[in-house]
Amino acid sequence: MRARGDPAAAAPHVSVILPVHNAEPWLNECLESVLQQDFEGSMELSVFNDASKDKSMTIIEKWKVKLEGSGIPVVIGGHASPSPRGVGYSKNQAVAQSSGSYLCFLDSDDVMMPQRVRLQLEAAARHPTSVFTSNGPTVIMPTWFCSRAWFSHVGPFDEGGQGVPEDLLFFYNHLRKGGGVVRVDQSLLLYRYHPNAATHSVLETTIWTHRVRFLEERVLPHWAAFTIWNAGRQGRRLYRSLTAGTRRKVVAFCDVDENKIRKGFYCHEDSQERPKPRVPILHFRAAQPPFVICVKLDLTGGAFEDNLRSLHLQEGRDFLHFS
């Protein structure tokens, strides 16, 4: 690993943003991955300790010596209150105490690949108003990388604490401000999924509600009518979650399941309207776009996506996925 020179020589180009709360089991691997970055420019690590009660701070202090010996300055902040203040607060504090032109967000239980900072900085230089991710199942944390200027434009993370999806809310604000998403098509990070992960504190119903409201805010007002692709549990759940005005825009459900199609319609029994809404259920080839495709998981080994792609190419239909 090359020495990056005098840590005090100049402001760093990249700040690695690392919130920490009781991360003792994973911190050594996480901090080792910071040291092993092949990025040859100036870089700092900004750590904010959110009331850890384990040996996280001991590990951080040990790694501070190693990292600064290799030319990576380490800024450490934190608090020792009885209770943690949450991931959003910790990220905001870590950003505030840092000084890099670009921000590389890292979770304390994850491990960066050596090329991560270098490749994402190259992408950020080409697309200054985008959030950058590696290949994976989601654009939500933990592989975000953006300029400090863009982060300041979008605004800080929500500091509501446990149970608040601060990354999703930030991402929606990012989209509202005209931001985009650029994916670096290489594996950039090892994401560790474990029972103590902060993501488990966010209820699925909370995520669902935020996503439906954003869909109604950003997409559905532009459509006079639309079809929900899925007459099963997920499609009906989406229909029931919509506001009354948006529900009236749903002209049909569509599906491939003959049993659902034979029913002919879906009746919203909980509706206060009289008569209760009865929405037709059609075969997907008889349905009219635009579609909101509502699926929980693709359990078909890719066949579902292949069929959609084929239909789009053959008939020029437009789809919006919602899952």
Coordinates of C-alpha atoms in Angstrom, one line a residue:
M1 CA 0.0 0.0 0.0
R2 CA 1.5 3.3 -1.0
A3 CA 1.9 6.1 1.5
R4 CA -0.3 9.0 0.7
G5 CA 2.1 11.6 2.0
D6 CA 1.6 14.1 4.8
P7 CA -2.0 13.9 6.1
A8 CA -2.0 17.6 6.9
A9 CA -0.6 18.7 3.5
A10 CA -4.0 19.5 1.9
A11 CA -7.7 18.9 2.3
P12 CA -8.6 15.4 1.3
H13 CA -10.4 14.7 -2.0
V14 CA -12.5 11.9 -0.6
S15 CA -14.0 11.5 2.9
V16 CA -15.1 8.0 3.9
I17 CA -18.2 8.4 6.1
L18 CA -18.4 5.8 8.8
P19 CA -21.2 5.8 11.5
V20 CA -20.4 3.3 14.3
H21 CA -22.6 1.8 16.9
N22 CA -21.5 -1.4 18.8
A23 CA -19.6 -2.6 15.7
E24 CA -16.8 -4.5 17.6
P25 CA -17.3 -7.8 15.7
W26 CA -16.8 -6.3 12.2
L27 CA -14.7 -3.1 12.6
N28 CA -11.3 -4.7 12.0
E29 CA -12.3 -6.0 8.6
C30 CA -14.1 -2.8 7.8
L31 CA -11.2 -0.6 8.6
E32 CA -8.7 -2.9 6.9
S33 CA -10.7 -2.4 3.7
V34 CA -10.2 1.4 4.0
L35 CA -6.5 0.9 4.3
Q36 CA -6.4 -1.4 1.3
Q37 CA -8.0 1.0 -1.2
D38 CA -6.0 1.3 -4.4
F39 CA -7.1 5.0 -4.8
E40 CA -3.9 7.1 -5.0
G41 CA -5.4 10.5 -4.2
S42 CA -6.0 12.1 -0.9
M43 CA -8.5 10.4 1.4
E44 CA -9.7 10.7 5.0
L45 CA -11.8 8.6 7.3
S46 CA -14.5 10.4 9.3
V47 CA -15.9 8.2 12.1
F48 CA -18.8 9.1 14.4
N49 CA -19.4 6.9 17.4
D50 CA -23.1 6.7 18.3
A51 CA -22.9 5.8 22.0
S52 CA -21.2 2.4 21.5
K53 CA -21.0 0.3 24.7
D54 CA -18.6 -2.3 23.4
K55 CA -14.9 -2.0 22.4
S56 CA -15.6 -0.1 19.1
M57 CA -13.6 3.0 20.2
T58 CA -10.6 0.9 21.3
I59 CA -10.5 -0.6 17.8
I60 CA -10.9 2.7 16.1
E61 CA -8.1 4.3 18.1
K62 CA -5.8 1.4 17.2
W63 CA -6.7 1.8 13.5
K64 CA -6.3 5.5 13.6
V65 CA -2.5 5.0 14.1
K66 CA -2.3 2.5 11.2
L67 CA -4.3 4.6 8.8
E68 CA -2.6 7.9 9.6
G69 CA 0.8 6.1 9.2
S70 CA -0.3 5.3 5.7
G71 CA -1.3 8.9 4.9
I72 CA -5.1 8.6 5.6
P73 CA -6.1 11.1 8.3
V74 CA -8.8 10.0 10.7
V75 CA -11.4 12.3 12.2
I76 CA -13.2 10.9 15.2
G77 CA -16.4 12.3 16.8
G78 CA -19.2 10.8 18.9
H79 CA -21.2 11.0 22.1
A80 CA -21.6 8.8 25.2
S81 CA -25.3 9.4 25.9
P82 CA -27.2 6.5 27.4
S83 CA -29.0 5.8 24.1
P84 CA -27.8 6.0 20.5
R85 CA -29.3 8.8 18.4
G86 CA -29.6 6.8 15.2
V87 CA -27.9 6.2 11.9
G88 CA -29.2 9.4 10.2
Y89 CA -27.8 11.6 13.0
S90 CA -24.5 9.7 13.0
K91 CA -24.1 10.1 9.2
N92 CA -24.9 13.8 9.3
Q93 CA -22.3 14.3 12.1
A94 CA -19.7 12.3 10.3
V95 CA -20.3 14.4 7.1
A96 CA -20.2 17.7 9.1
Q97 CA -16.8 16.9 10.7
S98 CA -15.3 15.8 7.4
S99 CA -13.7 18.0 4.7
G100 CA -13.4 16.0 1.5
S101 CA -14.9 17.1 -1.8
Y102 CA -16.6 13.7 -2.2
L103 CA -18.4 11.5 0.3
C104 CA -18.0 7.7 0.3
F105 CA -20.6 6.1 2.7
L106 CA -19.6 3.0 4.5
D107 CA -21.4 0.9 7.1
S108 CA -19.3 -0.4 10.0
D109 CA -20.2 -4.0 9.3
D110 CA -19.3 -4.0 5.6
V111 CA -16.1 -4.4 3.7
M112 CA -15.1 -2.4 0.7
M113 CA -13.3 -3.9 -2.3
P114 CA -9.9 -2.3 -3.0
Q115 CA -11.1 -0.5 -6.2
R116 CA -14.3 1.0 -4.7
V117 CA -13.2 4.6 -4.0
R118 CA -11.2 4.9 -7.3
L119 CA -14.0 3.6 -9.5
Q120 CA -16.8 5.5 -7.8
L121 CA -14.8 8.8 -7.9
E122 CA -14.3 8.3 -11.6
A123 CA -18.0 7.9 -12.0
A124 CA -18.8 10.9 -9.8
A125 CA -16.5 13.1 -11.8
R126 CA -18.6 12.2 -15.0
H127 CA -22.0 12.5 -13.3
P128 CA -21.9 15.1 -10.6
T129 CA -25.7 15.1 -9.8
S130 CA -26.0 11.3 -9.3
V131 CA -25.7 8.8 -6.5
F132 CA -23.4 6.0 -7.4
T133 CA -23.9 2.3 -6.6
S134 CA -22.3 -1.0 -7.3
N135 CA -24.1 -3.9 -8.9
G136 CA -26.7 -5.4 -6.5
P137 CA -30.4 -5.7 -5.7
T138 CA -31.0 -2.2 -4.5
V139 CA -30.0 1.4 -5.0
I140 CA -30.4 2.1 -1.3
M141 CA -27.3 2.2 0.9
P142 CA -24.6 1.0 1.5
T143 CA -22.8 1.8 -1.7
W144 CA -23.6 5.5 -2.1
F145 CA -20.9 7.9 -3.2
C146 CA -21.5 11.5 -4.2
S147 CA -20.0 15.0 -4.1
R148 CA -20.3 17.1 -0.9
A149 CA -21.9 19.8 -3.0
W150 CA -24.7 17.5 -4.1
F151 CA -25.2 16.1 -0.6
S152 CA -25.6 19.7 0.7
H153 CA -28.0 20.5 -2.1
V154 CA -30.2 17.5 -1.3
G155 CA -30.1 18.0 2.4
P156 CA -29.1 16.0 5.5
F157 CA -30.4 12.6 6.5
D158 CA -33.6 12.3 8.5
E159 CA -32.6 12.1 12.2
G160 CA -35.8 10.5 13.4
G161 CA -33.8 7.6 14.9
Q162 CA -34.6 3.9 15.1
G163 CA -37.3 2.7 12.7
V164 CA -36.8 5.6 10.2
P165 CA -35.5 4.6 6.7
E166 CA -33.2 7.6 6.5
D167 CA -31.5 6.3 3.4
L168 CA -34.7 5.8 1.5
L169 CA -36.0 9.3 2.5
F170 CA -32.7 10.9 1.4
F171 CA -32.9 9.0 -1.9
Y172 CA -36.4 10.3 -2.6
N173 CA -35.3 13.9 -1.8
H174 CA -32.4 13.3 -4.2
L175 CA -34.8 12.3 -6.9
R176 CA -37.0 15.3 -6.2
K177 CA -34.0 17.6 -6.7
G178 CA -33.4 16.1 -10.1
G179 CA -30.7 13.6 -9.1
G180 CA -30.0 10.4 -11.0
V181 CA -28.4 7.0 -10.3
V182 CA -25.3 5.6 -11.9
R183 CA -24.2 2.0 -11.3
V184 CA -20.6 0.9 -11.4
D185 CA -20.9 -2.6 -12.8
Q186 CA -18.3 -4.2 -10.5
S187 CA -18.5 -5.7 -7.1
L188 CA -17.5 -2.9 -4.8
L189 CA -18.6 -3.9 -1.4
L190 CA -19.3 -7.0 0.8
Y191 CA -22.6 -6.4 2.5
R192 CA -23.0 -8.2 5.8
Y193 CA -26.5 -9.3 6.6
H194 CA -26.9 -10.3 10.3
P195 CA -29.5 -10.2 13.1
N196 CA -28.2 -7.0 14.6
A197 CA -28.1 -4.9 11.4
A198 CA -29.8 -1.5 11.7
T199 CA -32.0 -2.4 8.7
H200 CA -34.0 -4.8 10.9
S201 CA -35.3 -1.8 13.0
V202 CA -37.3 -0.5 10.0
L203 CA -40.7 -2.2 9.5
E204 CA -41.6 -3.5 6.1
T205 CA -44.9 -1.6 6.4
T206 CA -43.0 1.7 6.9
I207 CA -41.0 1.1 3.7
W208 CA -44.2 0.2 1.9
T209 CA -46.0 3.3 3.0
H210 CA -43.2 5.6 2.0
R211 CA -42.9 3.9 -1.4
V212 CA -46.6 4.1 -2.2
R213 CA -46.8 7.8 -1.2
F214 CA -43.7 8.6 -3.4
L215 CA -45.3 6.7 -6.3
E216 CA -48.5 8.8 -5.9
E217 CA -46.4 12.0 -5.7
R218 CA -44.1 11.5 -8.6
V219 CA -45.7 9.2 -11.2
L220 CA -49.4 8.6 -10.9
P221 CA -50.5 12.2 -11.1
H222 CA -49.3 12.2 -14.7
W223 CA -51.6 9.2 -15.6
A224 CA -55.3 9.6 -16.2
A225 CA -55.7 5.8 -15.8
F226 CA -53.5 2.8 -15.3
T227 CA -53.5 -1.0 -14.8
I228 CA -52.1 -2.9 -11.9
W229 CA -50.2 -6.0 -13.1
N230 CA -50.9 -8.6 -10.4
A231 CA -54.4 -9.6 -9.3
G232 CA -52.9 -11.4 -6.3
R233 CA -52.0 -10.4 -2.8
Q234 CA -49.4 -7.7 -3.7
G235 CA -51.5 -6.1 -6.4
R236 CA -54.6 -5.9 -4.2
R237 CA -52.4 -4.5 -1.4
L238 CA -51.2 -1.8 -3.6
Y239 CA -54.7 -0.9 -4.7
R240 CA -55.9 -0.7 -1.1
S241 CA -52.9 1.4 -0.1
L242 CA -53.7 4.1 -2.7
T243 CA -55.6 7.2 -1.8
A244 CA -59.3 7.2 -2.9
G245 CA -58.6 9.6 -5.8
T246 CA -55.8 7.4 -7.2
R247 CA -57.8 4.2 -6.8
R248 CA -60.4 5.6 -9.1
K249 CA -57.7 5.7 -11.8
V250 CA -57.2 2.0 -11.7
V251 CA -59.1 0.6 -14.7
A252 CA -58.1 -3.0 -14.3
F253 CA -55.9 -5.6 -12.8
C254 CA -54.2 -8.0 -15.2
D255 CA -52.5 -11.4 -14.6
V256 CA -51.5 -14.6 -16.2
D257 CA -53.2 -16.8 -13.7
E258 CA -56.4 -18.2 -15.3
N259 CA -58.0 -18.8 -11.9
K260 CA -57.7 -15.1 -11.0
I261 CA -58.9 -14.0 -14.5
R262 CA -62.0 -16.3 -14.3
K263 CA -63.1 -14.4 -11.2
G264 CA -63.7 -11.4 -13.5
F265 CA -63.3 -8.6 -11.0
Y266 CA -61.8 -7.6 -7.6
C267 CA -64.2 -6.1 -5.1
H268 CA -62.7 -3.7 -2.6
E269 CA -64.9 -4.8 0.4
D270 CA -63.3 -2.2 2.9
S271 CA -64.2 0.8 0.7
Q272 CA -66.6 3.4 2.1
E273 CA -67.9 4.0 -1.4
R274 CA -71.4 2.8 -2.4
P275 CA -71.6 0.7 -4.5
K276 CA -68.2 -0.9 -3.6
P277 CA -65.6 -0.6 -6.4
R278 CA -65.4 -3.6 -8.6
V279 CA -62.2 -3.6 -10.7
P280 CA -62.0 -6.0 -13.7
I281 CA -59.3 -8.7 -13.9
L282 CA -58.0 -9.2 -17.4
H283 CA -55.5 -11.4 -19.1
F284 CA -52.3 -9.3 -19.5
R285 CA -52.6 -9.3 -23.3
A286 CA -56.0 -7.7 -23.1
A287 CA -55.0 -5.0 -20.7
Q288 CA -54.1 -1.4 -21.6
P289 CA -51.0 0.4 -20.5
P290 CA -49.6 2.1 -18.6
F291 CA -48.9 -0.6 -16.1
V292 CA -47.7 -0.7 -12.5
I293 CA -46.1 -4.1 -12.1
C294 CA -46.5 -5.1 -8.5
V295 CA -44.4 -8.2 -7.4
K296 CA -43.0 -9.4 -4.2
L297 CA -40.1 -11.5 -5.6
D298 CA -39.3 -12.9 -9.0
L299 CA -39.4 -16.6 -8.2
T300 CA -39.3 -17.7 -11.8
G301 CA -35.6 -17.8 -12.3
G302 CA -35.7 -14.8 -14.6
A303 CA -38.5 -16.0 -16.8
F304 CA -40.8 -13.2 -15.6
E305 CA -38.3 -10.5 -16.6
D306 CA -37.7 -12.2 -19.9
N307 CA -41.4 -12.3 -20.7
L308 CA -41.8 -8.6 -19.8
R309 CA -38.8 -7.7 -22.0
S310 CA -40.2 -9.7 -24.9
L311 CA -43.6 -8.0 -24.6
H312 CA -42.0 -4.6 -24.4
L313 CA -40.0 -5.2 -27.5
Q314 CA -42.9 -6.7 -29.5
E315 CA -45.7 -4.4 -28.5
G316 CA -43.9 -1.2 -27.3
R317 CA -45.7 -1.2 -23.9
D318 CA -44.4 0.8 -21.0
F319 CA -44.1 -0.6 -17.5
L320 CA -43.4 0.7 -14.0
H321 CA -42.1 -1.9 -11.5
F322 CA -43.4 -1.7 -7.9
S323 CA -42.3 -4.3 -5.4

